[in-house]
XYZ file of C-alpha atoms in Angstrom:
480
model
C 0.000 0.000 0.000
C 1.170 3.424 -0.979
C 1.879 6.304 2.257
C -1.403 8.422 1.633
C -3.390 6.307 -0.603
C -7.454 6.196 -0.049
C -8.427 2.923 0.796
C -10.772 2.348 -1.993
C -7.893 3.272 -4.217
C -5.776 1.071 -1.964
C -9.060 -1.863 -2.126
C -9.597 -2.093 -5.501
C -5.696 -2.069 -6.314
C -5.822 -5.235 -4.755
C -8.833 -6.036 -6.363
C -7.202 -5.800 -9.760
C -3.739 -7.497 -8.817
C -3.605 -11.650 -8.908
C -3.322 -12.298 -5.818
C -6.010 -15.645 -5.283
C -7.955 -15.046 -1.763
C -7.193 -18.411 0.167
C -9.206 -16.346 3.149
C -12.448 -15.284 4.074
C -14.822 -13.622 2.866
C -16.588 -16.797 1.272
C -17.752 -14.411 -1.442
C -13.583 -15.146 -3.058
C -14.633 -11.776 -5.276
C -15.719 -14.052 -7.230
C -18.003 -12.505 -10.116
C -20.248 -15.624 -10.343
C -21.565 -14.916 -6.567
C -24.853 -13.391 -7.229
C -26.616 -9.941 -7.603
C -24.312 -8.130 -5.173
C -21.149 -9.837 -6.713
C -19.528 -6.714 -8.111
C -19.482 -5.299 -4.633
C -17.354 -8.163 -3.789
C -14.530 -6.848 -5.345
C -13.323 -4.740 -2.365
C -14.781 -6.521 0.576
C -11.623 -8.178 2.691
C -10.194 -8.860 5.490
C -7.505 -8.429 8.086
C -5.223 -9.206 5.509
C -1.299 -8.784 4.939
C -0.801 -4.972 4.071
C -4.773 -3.585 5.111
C -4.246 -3.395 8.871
C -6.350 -4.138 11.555
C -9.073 -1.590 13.362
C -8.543 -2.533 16.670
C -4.450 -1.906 16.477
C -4.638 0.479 13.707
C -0.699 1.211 12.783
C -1.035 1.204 8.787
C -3.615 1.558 6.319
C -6.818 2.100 8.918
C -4.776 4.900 11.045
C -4.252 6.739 8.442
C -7.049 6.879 7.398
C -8.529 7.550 10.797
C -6.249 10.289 10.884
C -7.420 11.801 8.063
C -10.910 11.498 9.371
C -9.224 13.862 12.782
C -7.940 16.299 10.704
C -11.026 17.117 9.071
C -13.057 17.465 12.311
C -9.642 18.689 14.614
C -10.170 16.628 17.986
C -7.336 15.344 19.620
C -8.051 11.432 18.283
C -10.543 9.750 16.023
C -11.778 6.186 15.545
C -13.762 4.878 12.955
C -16.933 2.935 13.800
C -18.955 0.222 11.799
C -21.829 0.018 13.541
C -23.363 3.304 13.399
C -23.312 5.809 16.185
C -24.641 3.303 18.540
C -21.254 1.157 19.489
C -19.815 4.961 19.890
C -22.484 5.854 22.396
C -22.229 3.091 24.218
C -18.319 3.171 24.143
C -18.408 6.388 25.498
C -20.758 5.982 28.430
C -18.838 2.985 29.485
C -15.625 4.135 29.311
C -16.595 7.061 31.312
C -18.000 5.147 33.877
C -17.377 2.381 36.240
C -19.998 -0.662 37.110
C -22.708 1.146 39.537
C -21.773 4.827 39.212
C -24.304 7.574 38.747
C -24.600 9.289 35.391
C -26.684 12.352 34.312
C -28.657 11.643 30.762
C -31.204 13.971 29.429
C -34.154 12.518 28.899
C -34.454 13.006 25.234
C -31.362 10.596 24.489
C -31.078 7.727 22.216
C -32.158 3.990 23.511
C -27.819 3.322 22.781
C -27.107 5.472 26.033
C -29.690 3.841 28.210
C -28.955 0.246 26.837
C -25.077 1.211 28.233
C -25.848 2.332 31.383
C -28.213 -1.385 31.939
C -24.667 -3.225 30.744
C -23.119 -0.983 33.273
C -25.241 -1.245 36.127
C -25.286 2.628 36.400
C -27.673 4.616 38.201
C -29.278 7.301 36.150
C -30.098 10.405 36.801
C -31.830 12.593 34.405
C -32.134 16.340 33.010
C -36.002 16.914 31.598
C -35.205 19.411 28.375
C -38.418 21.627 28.103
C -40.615 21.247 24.785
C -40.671 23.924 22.118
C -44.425 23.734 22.643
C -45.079 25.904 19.052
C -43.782 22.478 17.418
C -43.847 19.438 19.744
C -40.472 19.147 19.955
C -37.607 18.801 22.943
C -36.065 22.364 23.594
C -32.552 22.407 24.287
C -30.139 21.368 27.405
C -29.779 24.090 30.050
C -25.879 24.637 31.342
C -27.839 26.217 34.562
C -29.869 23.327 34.979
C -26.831 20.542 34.602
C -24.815 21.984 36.853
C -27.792 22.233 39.393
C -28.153 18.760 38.684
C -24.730 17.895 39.236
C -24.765 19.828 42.555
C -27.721 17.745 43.822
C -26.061 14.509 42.769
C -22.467 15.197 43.475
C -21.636 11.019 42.538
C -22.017 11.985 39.117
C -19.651 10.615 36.875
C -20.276 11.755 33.097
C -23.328 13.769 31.358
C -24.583 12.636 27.971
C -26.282 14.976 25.940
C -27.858 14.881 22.343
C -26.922 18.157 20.247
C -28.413 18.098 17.960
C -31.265 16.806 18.031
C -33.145 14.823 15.853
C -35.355 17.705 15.233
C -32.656 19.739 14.454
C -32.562 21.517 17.610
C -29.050 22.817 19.197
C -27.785 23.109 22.839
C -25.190 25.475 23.650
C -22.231 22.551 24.263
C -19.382 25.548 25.112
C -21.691 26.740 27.984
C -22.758 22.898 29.071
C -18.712 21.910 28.626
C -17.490 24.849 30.688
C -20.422 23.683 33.668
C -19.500 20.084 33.306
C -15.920 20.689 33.550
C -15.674 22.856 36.191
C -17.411 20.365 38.294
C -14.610 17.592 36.899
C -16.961 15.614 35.283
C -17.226 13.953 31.787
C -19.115 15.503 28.461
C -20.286 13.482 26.226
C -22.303 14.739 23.325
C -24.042 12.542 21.114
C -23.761 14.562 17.808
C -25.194 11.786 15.562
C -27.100 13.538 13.506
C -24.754 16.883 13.640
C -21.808 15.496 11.763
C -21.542 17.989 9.323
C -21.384 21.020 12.223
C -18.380 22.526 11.857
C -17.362 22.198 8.398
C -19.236 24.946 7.316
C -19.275 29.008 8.390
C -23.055 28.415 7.181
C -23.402 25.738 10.116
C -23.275 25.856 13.783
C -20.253 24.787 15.708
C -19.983 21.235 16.739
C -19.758 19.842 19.842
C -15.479 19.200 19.205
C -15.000 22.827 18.550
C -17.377 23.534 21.898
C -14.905 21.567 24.755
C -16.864 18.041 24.612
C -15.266 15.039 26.012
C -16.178 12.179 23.531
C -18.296 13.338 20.385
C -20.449 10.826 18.367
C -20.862 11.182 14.565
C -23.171 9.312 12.427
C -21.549 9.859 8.792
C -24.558 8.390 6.867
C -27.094 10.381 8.501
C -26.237 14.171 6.618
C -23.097 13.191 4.535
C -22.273 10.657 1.689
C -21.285 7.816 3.547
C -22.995 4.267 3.411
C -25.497 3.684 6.168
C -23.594 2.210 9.675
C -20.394 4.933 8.910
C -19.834 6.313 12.133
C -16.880 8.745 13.987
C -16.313 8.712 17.560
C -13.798 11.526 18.404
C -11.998 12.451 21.669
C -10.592 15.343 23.210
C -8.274 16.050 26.618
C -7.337 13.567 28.707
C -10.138 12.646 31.255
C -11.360 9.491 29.602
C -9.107 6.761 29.185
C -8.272 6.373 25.881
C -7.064 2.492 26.472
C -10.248 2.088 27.648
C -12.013 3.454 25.362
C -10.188 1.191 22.931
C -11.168 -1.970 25.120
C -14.826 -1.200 24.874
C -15.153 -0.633 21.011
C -13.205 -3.931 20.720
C -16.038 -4.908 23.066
C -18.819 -3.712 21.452
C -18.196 -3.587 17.508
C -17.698 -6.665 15.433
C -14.777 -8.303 15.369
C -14.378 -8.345 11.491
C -15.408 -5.048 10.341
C -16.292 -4.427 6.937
C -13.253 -2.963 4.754
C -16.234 -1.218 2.786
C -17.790 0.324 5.283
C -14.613 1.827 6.008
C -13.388 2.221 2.722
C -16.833 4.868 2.823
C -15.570 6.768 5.314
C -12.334 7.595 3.768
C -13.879 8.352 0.708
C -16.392 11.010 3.045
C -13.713 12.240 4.517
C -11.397 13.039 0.839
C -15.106 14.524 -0.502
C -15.877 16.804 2.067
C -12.514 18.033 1.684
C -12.812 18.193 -1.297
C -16.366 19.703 -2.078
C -17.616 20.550 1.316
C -17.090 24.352 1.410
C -18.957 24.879 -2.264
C -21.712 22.484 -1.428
C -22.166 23.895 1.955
C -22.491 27.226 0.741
C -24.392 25.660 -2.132
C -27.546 24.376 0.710
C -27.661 27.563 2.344
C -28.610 29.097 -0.768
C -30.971 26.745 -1.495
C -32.147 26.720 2.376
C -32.997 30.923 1.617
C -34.813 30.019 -1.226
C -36.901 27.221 0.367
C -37.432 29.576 3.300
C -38.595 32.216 0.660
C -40.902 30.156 -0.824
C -42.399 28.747 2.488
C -43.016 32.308 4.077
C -46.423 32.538 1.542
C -47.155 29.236 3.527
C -50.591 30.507 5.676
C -51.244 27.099 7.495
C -48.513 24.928 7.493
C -45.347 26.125 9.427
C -41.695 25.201 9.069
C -39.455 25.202 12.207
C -36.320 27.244 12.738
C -35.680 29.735 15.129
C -37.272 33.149 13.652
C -40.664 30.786 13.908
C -40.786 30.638 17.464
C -42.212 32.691 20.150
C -40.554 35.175 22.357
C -40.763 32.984 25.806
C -37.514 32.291 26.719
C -35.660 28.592 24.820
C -32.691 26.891 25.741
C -32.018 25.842 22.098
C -28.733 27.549 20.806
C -29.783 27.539 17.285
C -31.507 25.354 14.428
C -29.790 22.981 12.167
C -30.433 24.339 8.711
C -30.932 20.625 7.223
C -34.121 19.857 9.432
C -36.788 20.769 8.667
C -39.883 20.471 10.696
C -43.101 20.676 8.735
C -45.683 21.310 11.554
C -49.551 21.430 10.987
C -50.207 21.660 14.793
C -53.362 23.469 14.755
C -54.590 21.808 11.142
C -57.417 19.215 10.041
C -54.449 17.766 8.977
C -51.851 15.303 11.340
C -48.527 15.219 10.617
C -48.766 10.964 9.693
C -51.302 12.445 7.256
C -49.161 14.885 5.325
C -46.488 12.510 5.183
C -48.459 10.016 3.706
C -49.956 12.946 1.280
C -45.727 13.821 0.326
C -45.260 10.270 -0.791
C -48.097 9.170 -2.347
C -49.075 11.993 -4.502
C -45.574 14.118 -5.075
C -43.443 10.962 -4.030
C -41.202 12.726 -1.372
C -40.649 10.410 1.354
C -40.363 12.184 5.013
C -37.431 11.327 7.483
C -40.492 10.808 10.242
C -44.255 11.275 11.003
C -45.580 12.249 14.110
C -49.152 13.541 15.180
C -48.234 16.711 14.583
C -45.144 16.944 12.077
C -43.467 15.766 9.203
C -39.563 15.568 9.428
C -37.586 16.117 6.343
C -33.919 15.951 6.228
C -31.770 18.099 4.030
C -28.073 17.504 3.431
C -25.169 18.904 1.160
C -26.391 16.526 -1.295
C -29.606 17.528 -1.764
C -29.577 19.757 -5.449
C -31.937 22.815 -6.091
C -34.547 20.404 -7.379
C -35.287 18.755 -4.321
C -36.003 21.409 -2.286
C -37.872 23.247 -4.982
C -40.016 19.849 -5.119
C -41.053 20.175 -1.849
C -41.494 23.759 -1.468
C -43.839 23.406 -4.401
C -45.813 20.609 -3.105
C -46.081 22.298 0.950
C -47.579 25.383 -1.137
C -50.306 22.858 -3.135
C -51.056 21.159 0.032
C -51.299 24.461 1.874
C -54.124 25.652 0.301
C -56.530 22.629 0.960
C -55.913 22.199 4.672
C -57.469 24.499 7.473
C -57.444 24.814 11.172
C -58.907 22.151 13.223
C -62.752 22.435 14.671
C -60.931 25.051 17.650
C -58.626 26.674 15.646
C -55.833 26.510 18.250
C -54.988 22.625 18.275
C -54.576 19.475 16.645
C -56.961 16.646 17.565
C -53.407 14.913 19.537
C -53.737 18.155 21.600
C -50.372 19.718 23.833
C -47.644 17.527 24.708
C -46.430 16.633 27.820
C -42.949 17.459 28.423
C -41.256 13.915 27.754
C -40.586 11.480 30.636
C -40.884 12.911 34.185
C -42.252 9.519 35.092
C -41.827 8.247 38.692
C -39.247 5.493 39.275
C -39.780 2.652 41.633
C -36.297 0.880 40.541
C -32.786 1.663 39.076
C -32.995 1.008 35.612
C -30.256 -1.702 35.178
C -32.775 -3.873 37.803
C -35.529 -3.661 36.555
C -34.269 -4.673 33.057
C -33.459 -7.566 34.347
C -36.205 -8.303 36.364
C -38.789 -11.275 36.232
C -41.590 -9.785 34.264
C -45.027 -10.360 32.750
C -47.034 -9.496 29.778
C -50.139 -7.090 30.512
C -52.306 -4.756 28.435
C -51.502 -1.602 27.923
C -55.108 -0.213 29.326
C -54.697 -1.906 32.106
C -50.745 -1.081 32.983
C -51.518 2.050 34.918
C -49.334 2.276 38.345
C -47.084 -0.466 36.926
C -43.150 -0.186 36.478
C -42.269 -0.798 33.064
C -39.597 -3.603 32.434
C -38.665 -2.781 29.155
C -38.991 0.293 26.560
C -41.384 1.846 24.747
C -40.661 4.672 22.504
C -41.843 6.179 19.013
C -39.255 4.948 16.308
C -37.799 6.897 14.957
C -35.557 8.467 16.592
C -35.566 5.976 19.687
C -35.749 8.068 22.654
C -37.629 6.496 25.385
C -41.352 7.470 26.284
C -40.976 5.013 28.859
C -37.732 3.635 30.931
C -37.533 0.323 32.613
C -38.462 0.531 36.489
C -40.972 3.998 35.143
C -44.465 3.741 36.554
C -47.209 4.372 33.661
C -49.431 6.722 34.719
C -52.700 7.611 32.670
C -51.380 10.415 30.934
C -48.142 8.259 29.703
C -50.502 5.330 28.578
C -52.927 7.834 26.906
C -50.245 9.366 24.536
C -49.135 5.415 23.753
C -52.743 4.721 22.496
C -52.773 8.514 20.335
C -49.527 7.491 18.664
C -50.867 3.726 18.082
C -54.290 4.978 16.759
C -52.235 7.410 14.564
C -50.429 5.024 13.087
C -46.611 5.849 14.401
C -44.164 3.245 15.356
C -44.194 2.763 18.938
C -41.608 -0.048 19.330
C -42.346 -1.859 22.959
C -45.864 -2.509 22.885
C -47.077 -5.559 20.656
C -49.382 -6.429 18.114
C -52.627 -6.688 20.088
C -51.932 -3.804 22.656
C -49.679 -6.021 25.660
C -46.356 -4.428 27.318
C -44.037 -6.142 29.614
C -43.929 -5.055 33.482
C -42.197 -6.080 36.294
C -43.644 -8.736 38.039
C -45.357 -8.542 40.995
């Protein structure tokens, strides 16, 4: 392999040599092995000359490296299976078996599914709800290190910036808290992997003092679904650790393309990042142009909201949330209105909005396409029978259910199956949350109340994907 060659250039060199594969893959790159044969071609592994992930010293670190220089933390590591083995990573490597960790509530399944493996006792932060769109607000610095002076066995604080709705805290004002209390940030930034490559985006979370950042290539840049970065900066997490757990938690022969993906992500955005950044903000104006003659449908970013005082410190450009709060119209409904008539398929549904996510990729056309179809659709909806609500009504801020067990416990404690109707004053033993994006409505050891159990049945009768509750209505709860 050459100093400084890709590693599809280096791949498909290999491809193209003689060299006979007396190793696995099965596949042999040989042509004859069905539809997907000609991706064959560069899938390998650990072989003479390619390096290994897991004691990267050739081909892999330098590619990882290249990966760090684009994003500028002090160390960078390639994941390959999505975000989620970096979350978990993190959390565990920042933690011992049975310490207390601060979460906010609005975090991914991947961080609660580390602390049960962990044993840790959670503690959580309650982000407020942008109530103009249904939607988590962001993190308050006050309020995490209030937190962190009520439980002072803290050992780490996971946040999600952004959001899956787009929605950004302010990490250099949550950093500065965290660490002055000598605790650990970590900032899931899955879905913000493309902050800070742009002066037309918001800083990332590297940039803003984090700990341990998370980055989901494939969600906003051209990398193959499961590309993920987990980054690292200073020295209060133990990097050898760190290493031990992804060993732990990722598979044991990753794929050469996955990887091979996020090189080539990496040499793009290098390459093309600053002209196709600047390239989606103009087309972001022009959407936003267009939308402002909306009169009933609404599209979230920070000019849209009302004066009361947010925690969000700004709006990621490529999500856009497409409320009809308020409309004769749900937000399941206009999705299913995008895709069957104009064929634009949404991100997400909810009761109340359609999520569409926009990327560096996206040309003029597509955002024209669905500027032009919000304005057609705009004109044949109306406020609902009140004129102030959809029939789904206000939401609850998300969680703040009472606990009668740690989480890790009652995970793994005996359960039975019950109906949801009937589950009231019950602790849950396993999850239940609208998918996507995978945040918990309800924790194991939380007690469903009515009001919990009543927004289950609204997202069921809606149609969404509430993952945790089965076929014919039945949820597992600890046993009595």
């Amino acid at each position: 392999m050459r100093a400084g060659q890709s590693m599809y250039q280096a791949l498909s060199d290999y491809a193209a040599s003689d060299f006979y594969p007396y190793h696995m893959p099965g596949h042999k790159r040989n042509p004859a092995g069905g539809e997907m044969a000609d991706y064959h071609k560069i899938d390998v592994t650990e072989i003479d000359g390619f390096d290994n992930l897991y004691q990267a010293e050739g081909l892999l670190r330098e590619a990882q490296l290249r990966a760090n220089s684009l994003y500028g933390a002090d160390e960078t590591f390639f994941l390959v299976n999505g975000g989620t083995g970096g979350v978990m990573a993190a959390v565990m490597a920042s933690t011992e078996p049975m310490d207390e960790i601060l979460i906010a509530r609005n975090c991914h399944k991947s961080v609660y599914h580390a602390a049960i493996l962990q044993g840790l006792i959670v503690r959580y932060c309650y982000p407020k709800m942008i109530s103009e769109y249904d939607i988590c607000d962001g993190v308050s610095a006050e309020e995490i290190g209030a937190l962190l002076d009520t439980y002072p066995e803290v050992k780490a604080v996971v946040v999600t910036s952004p959001t899956y709705e787009g929605v950004v805290s302010d990490i250099s004002a949550i950093a500065a808290v965290v660490h002055e209390k000598g605790r650990i940030l970590i900032v899931d930034e899955a879905h913000g992997s493309h902050f800070g490559l742009s002066p037309h985006l918001p800083q990332g979370a590297i940039a803003g003092g984090a700990d341990l950042v998370i980055h989901s290539l494939h969600k906003t840049l051209p990398a193959m679904t499961q590309t993920a970065l987990l980054h690292v900066n200073g020295s209060r997490v133990d990097r050898e650790k760190l290493k031990g757990y992804l060993c732990m938690l990722q598979s044991s022969s990753p794929s050469y393309v996955l990887m091979a993906s996020m090189d080539a992500c990496v040499k793009f955005v290098k390459e093309q990042g600053q002209e196709r950044f600047g390239a989606m903000r103009g087309h972001f104006e022009s959407f936003c142009e267009k939308a402002a003659s909306l009169k009933h449908i609404r599209i979230g970013k920070m000019t849209k909201v009302s004066q009361r005082k947010y925690e969000f410190n700004g709006w990621d450009p490529g999500k856009l949330v497409i409320s009809v709060k308020g409309m004769n119209m749900t937000g399941k409904e206009l999705g299913d209105i995008l895709r069957e008539t104009y064929h634009l398929e949404m991100e997400m549904t909810t009761e109340t909005y359609a999520l569409a996510i926009m990327t560096l990729m996206d040309e003029a056309e597509g955002w024209q396409r669905l500027a032009d179809a919000l304005c057609e659709i705009d004109g044949r909806i109306k406020k609902s029978a009140d004129g102030t609500a959809s029939a789904s009504g206000e939401k609850a801020p998300v969680g703040q259910l009472k606990s009668s067990m740690p989480l890790a416990r009652a995970f793994h404690s005996e359960w039975e199956t019950v109906p949801l109707h009937t589950a009231e004053g019950r602790a849950s033993a396993g999850f239940i949350n609208l998918y996507p994006p995978g945040s918990p409505i309800v924790a194991p050891g939380e007690i469903l109340n009515e009001p919990v159990i009543k927004r289950i049945e609204e997202c069921r009768r809606a149609g969404l994907n509430i993952q945790g509750v089965s076929e014919a209505g039945e949820i597992v709860v600890v046993a009595l």
